[in-house]
Amino acid sequence: MSATLQNASLKKVTASMMNAIHDLPLLVARDEGFFRDEGLDVQILKTPGTGQHASDHQALRDNIFNRTMESLYEQGECDQFRMCEWGIMKRAVESNVEDGHRAAKIVALGSAMSSFAIVTDPRSGIYEPEQLKGVPIAVSPFNGSHFTMLKMMEGFIGRDEIKWVNVGTHRERLDALRDGKVKAASLQEPWISVAEKQSCRVLIESRSTRSEAAGEQLDGPTLAKMFRAEARAAEAIQKHPEKYAHYIAEEAGGLIDVKELRMSRILNAPPVPYTRERFNDNYQWTLGWGLVPPGATYENTVDNRAWA
């Protein structure tokens, strides 16, 4: 069979990505041919995320559905996307309980366990999370840097003592930190490693698991094929993270080299069903922070059809 005919026989799927640390299995599954092995032609629509060195501010709009990736999904230009678990919760819940949005369901707990950290400049004299009581921490709202910061800090200080401020992209946050405009910033890779290279101090670090979302047009068998390919990619990455770390380092725009990334921060695992217990825990947590509207249920927000 010719390559043209073979390509024509593959099922086409468009998935979006923003930051490599979150979407590495997607990139590896495409580039290593794992999607093709499953009979899929997965086109990856790259949209600006706050971690890319040249990101614009559409990814920071207060109305999440006006942001780059979300607006493309709303317009039907992609079929599937992934974000931090709480970000997907917010988008899936709001698309199902509010009018005027293209519905999206949580279809898996995803394959990337992305690292986030709260960092300070040593000149600030801050050595522990407790010293950030009432101190605004630089984030981009309703993204992983925001949600994961809340998760990390509430283990050390009261919720009413946790403060945050929108300081734009990861690069802008790090610049603001070094310029003394903020005392702490929430960063993801490769920006944690960039901050360390610039002698910043990591106060606290945690994983933020991705969730996968999709519209109803993407059927269960196709999702199952995507997740099998991503599982193969996750295994390949864990065996040789240095082979794929360049995707992440490139997003820093030359501020860091691959060898300066900490490979242990690159962690991936096979996608798995999103359980009722997981939904209840995370929806109630997100609701408790006032980040999502009430009225969502496991039945109207989650669809594990890849495992049906």
CSV table of C-alpha atoms in Angstrom, one decimal:
chain,number,residue,atom,x,y,z
A,1,MET,CA,0.0,0.0,0.0
A,2,SER,CA,1.4,3.4,-0.9
A,3,ALA,CA,2.1,6.0,1.8
A,4,THR,CA,-0.7,8.2,0.4
A,5,LEU,CA,-3.3,5.4,0.6
A,6,GLN,CA,-2.1,4.3,4.0
A,7,ASN,CA,-2.4,7.9,5.3
A,8,ALA,CA,-5.9,8.1,3.8
A,9,SER,CA,-7.0,5.0,5.7
A,10,LEU,CA,-6.0,6.4,9.1
A,11,LYS,CA,-8.6,8.0,11.2
A,12,LYS,CA,-7.9,11.7,11.7
A,13,VAL,CA,-8.1,13.3,15.1
A,14,THR,CA,-7.1,16.8,16.1
A,15,ALA,CA,-5.8,17.3,19.6
A,16,SER,CA,-4.6,20.5,21.1
A,17,MET,CA,-1.5,21.1,23.2
A,18,MET,CA,-0.1,24.1,25.1
A,19,ASN,CA,3.0,23.3,27.1
A,20,ALA,CA,5.4,20.4,26.5
A,21,ILE,CA,5.6,19.4,30.2
A,22,HIS,CA,1.9,18.6,30.1
A,23,ASP,CA,1.7,17.2,26.6
A,24,LEU,CA,4.9,15.3,26.2
A,25,PRO,CA,3.3,11.9,25.7
A,26,LEU,CA,1.1,13.4,23.0
A,27,LEU,CA,4.2,14.6,21.1
A,28,VAL,CA,6.1,11.4,21.6
A,29,ALA,CA,3.2,9.2,20.5
A,30,ARG,CA,3.0,11.3,17.3
A,31,ASP,CA,6.7,11.4,16.5
A,32,GLU,CA,7.5,7.8,17.4
A,33,GLY,CA,4.5,6.5,15.3
A,34,PHE,CA,2.5,5.1,18.2
A,35,PHE,CA,-0.7,6.8,17.0
A,36,ARG,CA,-0.1,5.5,13.5
A,37,ASP,CA,0.3,2.0,14.9
A,38,GLU,CA,-3.2,2.4,16.3
A,39,GLY,CA,-4.6,3.4,13.0
A,40,LEU,CA,-4.8,7.1,13.9
A,41,ASP,CA,-3.6,10.3,12.2
A,42,VAL,CA,-3.4,12.6,15.2
A,43,GLN,CA,-2.8,16.2,14.2
A,44,ILE,CA,-1.5,18.3,17.1
A,45,LEU,CA,-2.7,21.9,17.2
A,46,LYS,CA,-0.2,23.9,19.2
A,47,THR,CA,-1.6,26.9,21.0
A,48,PRO,CA,0.2,29.4,23.2
A,49,GLY,CA,0.4,28.3,26.8
A,50,THR,CA,1.8,30.4,29.6
A,51,GLY,CA,4.9,28.3,29.7
A,52,GLN,CA,6.2,29.1,26.2
A,53,HIS,CA,8.8,31.9,26.2
A,54,ALA,CA,7.0,33.9,23.5
A,55,SER,CA,3.4,33.4,24.7
A,56,ASP,CA,0.9,36.1,24.1
A,57,HIS,CA,-1.8,37.1,26.7
A,58,GLN,CA,-4.8,35.4,25.1
A,59,ALA,CA,-4.0,32.4,27.2
A,60,LEU,CA,-4.5,34.6,30.3
A,61,ARG,CA,-8.0,36.1,29.6
A,62,ASP,CA,-10.3,36.2,32.5
A,63,ASN,CA,-13.0,34.4,30.6
A,64,ILE,CA,-11.4,31.0,30.1
A,65,PHE,CA,-13.5,30.3,27.0
A,66,ASN,CA,-11.9,33.2,25.2
A,67,ARG,CA,-8.5,31.8,25.7
A,68,THR,CA,-6.6,30.4,22.7
A,69,MET,CA,-7.1,26.6,23.2
A,70,GLU,CA,-10.6,26.9,24.6
A,71,SER,CA,-11.8,29.2,21.8
A,72,LEU,CA,-10.6,26.7,19.2
A,73,TYR,CA,-12.3,23.9,21.0
A,74,GLU,CA,-15.5,26.0,21.2
A,75,GLN,CA,-15.3,26.5,17.4
A,76,GLY,CA,-14.9,22.8,16.8
A,77,GLU,CA,-11.4,23.1,15.5
A,78,CYS,CA,-10.0,20.4,17.9
A,79,ASP,CA,-11.5,17.2,19.3
A,80,GLN,CA,-9.5,16.6,22.4
A,81,PHE,CA,-7.3,18.4,25.0
A,82,ARG,CA,-5.6,18.0,28.4
A,83,MET,CA,-4.9,20.4,31.2
A,84,CYS,CA,-4.2,20.3,35.0
A,85,GLU,CA,-6.8,18.2,36.7
A,86,TRP,CA,-8.5,21.2,38.3
A,87,GLY,CA,-8.4,23.2,35.1
A,88,ILE,CA,-10.1,20.4,33.2
A,89,MET,CA,-12.7,20.2,36.1
A,90,LYS,CA,-13.5,23.9,35.7
A,91,ARG,CA,-13.8,23.8,31.9
A,92,ALA,CA,-15.8,20.5,31.9
A,93,VAL,CA,-18.2,21.6,34.7
A,94,GLU,CA,-18.8,25.1,33.2
A,95,SER,CA,-19.4,23.7,29.7
A,96,ASN,CA,-22.0,21.3,31.0
A,97,VAL,CA,-23.9,23.4,33.6
A,98,GLU,CA,-23.8,26.7,31.8
A,99,ASP,CA,-25.4,27.5,28.5
A,100,GLY,CA,-23.6,28.6,25.4
A,101,HIS,CA,-20.6,26.3,25.5
A,102,ARG,CA,-19.5,23.3,23.5
A,103,ALA,CA,-19.8,20.5,26.0
A,104,ALA,CA,-16.6,18.6,27.1
A,105,LYS,CA,-16.4,15.6,29.3
A,106,ILE,CA,-13.5,14.3,31.5
A,107,VAL,CA,-12.5,11.1,29.6
A,108,ALA,CA,-9.4,10.1,31.6
A,109,LEU,CA,-6.9,10.9,34.2
A,110,GLY,CA,-4.1,11.8,31.9
A,111,SER,CA,-0.6,10.6,31.3
A,112,ALA,CA,1.5,13.6,32.5
A,113,MET,CA,2.3,14.3,36.1
A,114,SER,CA,3.7,17.8,35.7
A,115,SER,CA,6.0,19.5,38.2
A,116,PHE,CA,5.1,22.8,39.8
A,117,ALA,CA,7.1,24.8,42.4
A,118,ILE,CA,6.8,28.0,44.4
A,119,VAL,CA,10.1,29.8,44.1
A,120,THR,CA,11.6,32.9,45.7
A,121,ASP,CA,14.6,35.1,45.1
A,122,PRO,CA,17.1,34.5,48.0
A,123,ARG,CA,17.4,38.3,48.4
A,124,SER,CA,13.8,38.3,49.8
A,125,GLY,CA,14.8,36.4,52.9
A,126,ILE,CA,12.0,33.8,52.5
A,127,TYR,CA,13.0,30.3,53.5
A,128,GLU,CA,9.7,28.4,54.1
A,129,PRO,CA,6.1,28.5,52.9
A,130,GLU,CA,4.8,29.9,56.2
A,131,GLN,CA,6.6,33.1,55.4
A,132,LEU,CA,4.2,33.6,52.5
A,133,LYS,CA,1.2,34.3,54.8
A,134,GLY,CA,-0.6,37.2,53.2
A,135,VAL,CA,2.1,37.6,50.5
A,136,PRO,CA,0.8,37.6,46.9
A,137,ILE,CA,2.2,34.7,44.9
A,138,ALA,CA,2.5,35.3,41.1
A,139,VAL,CA,0.4,32.9,39.0
A,140,SER,CA,-1.8,33.0,35.9
A,141,PRO,CA,-5.4,32.5,37.1
A,142,PHE,CA,-7.4,29.4,36.4
A,143,ASN,CA,-4.3,27.5,35.2
A,144,GLY,CA,-2.1,24.8,36.8
A,145,SER,CA,0.2,27.4,38.4
A,146,HIS,CA,-2.9,28.8,40.2
A,147,PHE,CA,-4.6,25.6,41.2
A,148,THR,CA,-1.4,23.8,42.2
A,149,MET,CA,-0.2,26.8,44.3
A,150,LEU,CA,-3.5,26.7,46.3
A,151,LYS,CA,-3.1,22.9,46.8
A,152,MET,CA,0.5,23.3,48.0
A,153,MET,CA,0.0,26.4,50.2
A,154,GLU,CA,-3.1,25.2,52.1
A,155,GLY,CA,-1.0,22.6,53.8
A,156,PHE,CA,1.0,25.4,55.5
A,157,ILE,CA,-1.3,28.4,56.1
A,158,GLY,CA,-5.0,29.1,56.3
A,159,ARG,CA,-7.0,29.6,53.1
A,160,ASP,CA,-7.8,33.2,53.9
A,161,GLU,CA,-4.0,33.8,54.2
A,162,ILE,CA,-3.2,32.6,50.7
A,163,LYS,CA,-2.9,35.4,48.3
A,164,TRP,CA,-2.2,35.5,44.6
A,165,VAL,CA,-1.6,38.0,41.8
A,166,ASN,CA,-1.7,37.7,38.0
A,167,VAL,CA,1.7,38.4,36.7
A,168,GLY,CA,1.3,36.9,33.3
A,169,THR,CA,3.3,34.2,31.7
A,170,HIS,CA,6.0,32.0,33.4
A,171,ARG,CA,8.7,34.1,31.9
A,172,GLU,CA,7.0,37.3,33.1
A,173,ARG,CA,6.6,35.9,36.6
A,174,LEU,CA,10.3,34.9,36.8
A,175,ASP,CA,11.3,38.4,35.6
A,176,ALA,CA,9.0,40.0,38.2
A,177,LEU,CA,10.5,37.8,40.9
A,178,ARG,CA,14.1,38.8,39.9
A,179,ASP,CA,13.2,42.4,39.7
A,180,GLY,CA,11.7,42.4,43.2
A,181,LYS,CA,8.2,43.1,42.1
A,182,VAL,CA,6.9,40.0,43.7
A,183,LYS,CA,8.3,37.8,46.5
A,184,ALA,CA,7.2,34.4,45.2
A,185,ALA,CA,6.1,32.8,42.0
A,186,SER,CA,4.4,29.6,41.0
A,187,LEU,CA,6.3,28.0,38.1
A,188,GLN,CA,6.3,24.8,36.0
A,189,GLU,CA,9.1,23.2,34.0
A,190,PRO,CA,11.2,24.3,32.3
A,191,TRP,CA,10.9,27.5,34.3
A,192,ILE,CA,11.6,25.8,37.6
A,193,SER,CA,15.0,24.8,36.2
A,194,VAL,CA,15.5,28.3,34.7
A,195,ALA,CA,14.8,29.8,38.1
A,196,GLU,CA,17.3,27.4,39.8
A,197,LYS,CA,19.9,28.3,37.1
A,198,GLN,CA,19.3,31.9,38.1
A,199,SER,CA,19.9,31.0,41.8
A,200,CYS,CA,16.3,31.2,42.9
A,201,ARG,CA,15.1,29.1,45.8
A,202,VAL,CA,12.5,26.4,45.5
A,203,LEU,CA,10.3,26.5,48.7
A,204,ILE,CA,7.9,23.7,47.8
A,205,GLU,CA,7.3,21.5,44.8
A,206,SER,CA,4.5,19.1,43.8
A,207,ARG,CA,3.0,17.1,41.0
A,208,SER,CA,-0.1,18.2,39.1
A,209,THR,CA,-1.7,15.4,37.2
A,210,ARG,CA,-3.2,16.1,33.8
A,211,SER,CA,-6.8,15.2,33.0
A,212,GLU,CA,-8.0,14.5,29.4
A,213,ALA,CA,-11.2,16.0,28.0
A,214,ALA,CA,-13.1,15.5,24.8
A,215,GLY,CA,-16.3,16.3,23.0
A,216,GLU,CA,-19.0,13.7,22.4
A,217,GLN,CA,-17.9,13.5,18.7
A,218,LEU,CA,-14.8,11.5,19.7
A,219,ASP,CA,-16.0,7.9,20.3
A,220,GLY,CA,-14.8,5.5,22.9
A,221,PRO,CA,-12.8,3.1,20.6
A,222,THR,CA,-10.9,6.1,19.1
A,223,LEU,CA,-10.1,7.4,22.6
A,224,ALA,CA,-8.9,4.0,23.7
A,225,LYS,CA,-6.5,3.9,20.7
A,226,MET,CA,-5.2,7.4,21.7
A,227,PHE,CA,-4.7,6.3,25.3
A,228,ARG,CA,-2.9,3.1,24.3
A,229,ALA,CA,-0.5,5.2,22.2
A,230,GLU,CA,0.0,7.7,25.0
A,231,ALA,CA,0.7,4.8,27.4
A,232,ARG,CA,3.5,3.5,25.1
A,233,ALA,CA,4.8,7.1,24.9
A,234,ALA,CA,4.8,7.4,28.7
A,235,GLU,CA,6.8,4.2,29.0
A,236,ALA,CA,9.3,5.4,26.4
A,237,ILE,CA,9.7,8.7,28.2
A,238,GLN,CA,10.3,7.1,31.5
A,239,LYS,CA,13.0,4.8,30.1
A,240,HIS,CA,14.8,7.6,28.3
A,241,PRO,CA,13.7,11.1,29.5
A,242,GLU,CA,16.8,12.7,28.1
A,243,LYS,CA,15.8,11.7,24.6
A,244,TYR,CA,12.6,13.8,24.8
A,245,ALA,CA,13.6,16.5,27.2
A,246,HIS,CA,14.4,18.9,24.3
A,247,TYR,CA,10.7,19.5,23.7
A,248,ILE,CA,10.5,21.0,27.2
A,249,ALA,CA,13.8,22.9,27.1
A,250,GLU,CA,12.9,24.6,23.9
A,251,GLU,CA,10.0,26.4,25.5
A,252,ALA,CA,12.5,28.5,27.6
A,253,GLY,CA,13.7,30.2,24.4
A,254,GLY,CA,17.4,29.5,25.0
A,255,LEU,CA,17.5,30.3,28.7
A,256,ILE,CA,18.3,26.7,29.6
A,257,ASP,CA,19.9,23.7,27.9
A,258,VAL,CA,18.6,20.1,28.0
A,259,LYS,CA,21.4,19.0,30.3
A,260,GLU,CA,20.3,21.6,32.9
A,261,LEU,CA,16.8,20.1,33.2
A,262,ARG,CA,16.2,17.8,36.1
A,263,MET,CA,15.1,14.5,34.5
A,264,SER,CA,13.3,13.4,37.7
A,265,ARG,CA,10.8,16.2,37.1
A,266,ILE,CA,9.6,14.5,33.9
A,267,LEU,CA,7.1,11.9,35.1
A,268,ASN,CA,4.4,10.2,33.0
A,269,ALA,CA,2.1,7.2,33.4
A,270,PRO,CA,-0.6,5.5,31.3
A,271,PRO,CA,-4.0,7.2,31.1
A,272,VAL,CA,-6.6,5.6,33.4
A,273,PRO,CA,-10.4,6.0,34.0
A,274,TYR,CA,-11.5,9.0,36.0
A,275,THR,CA,-13.2,7.5,39.1
A,276,ARG,CA,-16.2,8.7,41.0
A,277,GLU,CA,-14.1,9.1,44.2
A,278,ARG,CA,-11.6,11.2,42.3
A,279,PHE,CA,-14.3,13.4,40.8
A,280,ASN,CA,-16.0,13.9,44.2
A,281,ASP,CA,-12.8,14.9,45.9
A,282,ASN,CA,-11.6,17.3,43.2
A,283,TYR,CA,-15.0,18.8,42.4
A,284,GLN,CA,-15.7,19.6,46.0
A,285,TRP,CA,-12.2,21.0,46.5
A,286,THR,CA,-12.6,23.3,43.4
A,287,LEU,CA,-16.1,24.2,44.4
A,288,GLY,CA,-14.8,25.1,47.9
A,289,TRP,CA,-12.5,27.6,46.4
A,290,GLY,CA,-15.3,29.2,44.4
A,291,LEU,CA,-13.6,28.2,41.2
A,292,VAL,CA,-16.6,26.3,39.6
A,293,PRO,CA,-20.3,26.7,39.7
A,294,PRO,CA,-22.5,24.2,41.7
A,295,GLY,CA,-24.7,21.6,40.0
A,296,ALA,CA,-22.2,19.3,38.4
A,297,THR,CA,-22.4,15.5,38.9
A,298,TYR,CA,-20.2,12.6,38.0
A,299,GLU,CA,-22.8,11.5,35.4
A,300,ASN,CA,-22.9,14.9,33.6
A,301,THR,CA,-19.2,15.6,33.8
A,302,VAL,CA,-17.3,12.3,33.4
A,303,ASP,CA,-17.4,9.7,30.6
A,304,ASN,CA,-14.9,6.9,30.7
A,305,ARG,CA,-16.1,5.6,27.3
A,306,ALA,CA,-12.5,4.6,26.3
A,307,TRP,CA,-12.9,1.7,28.8
A,308,ALA,CA,-16.6,0.8,28.1
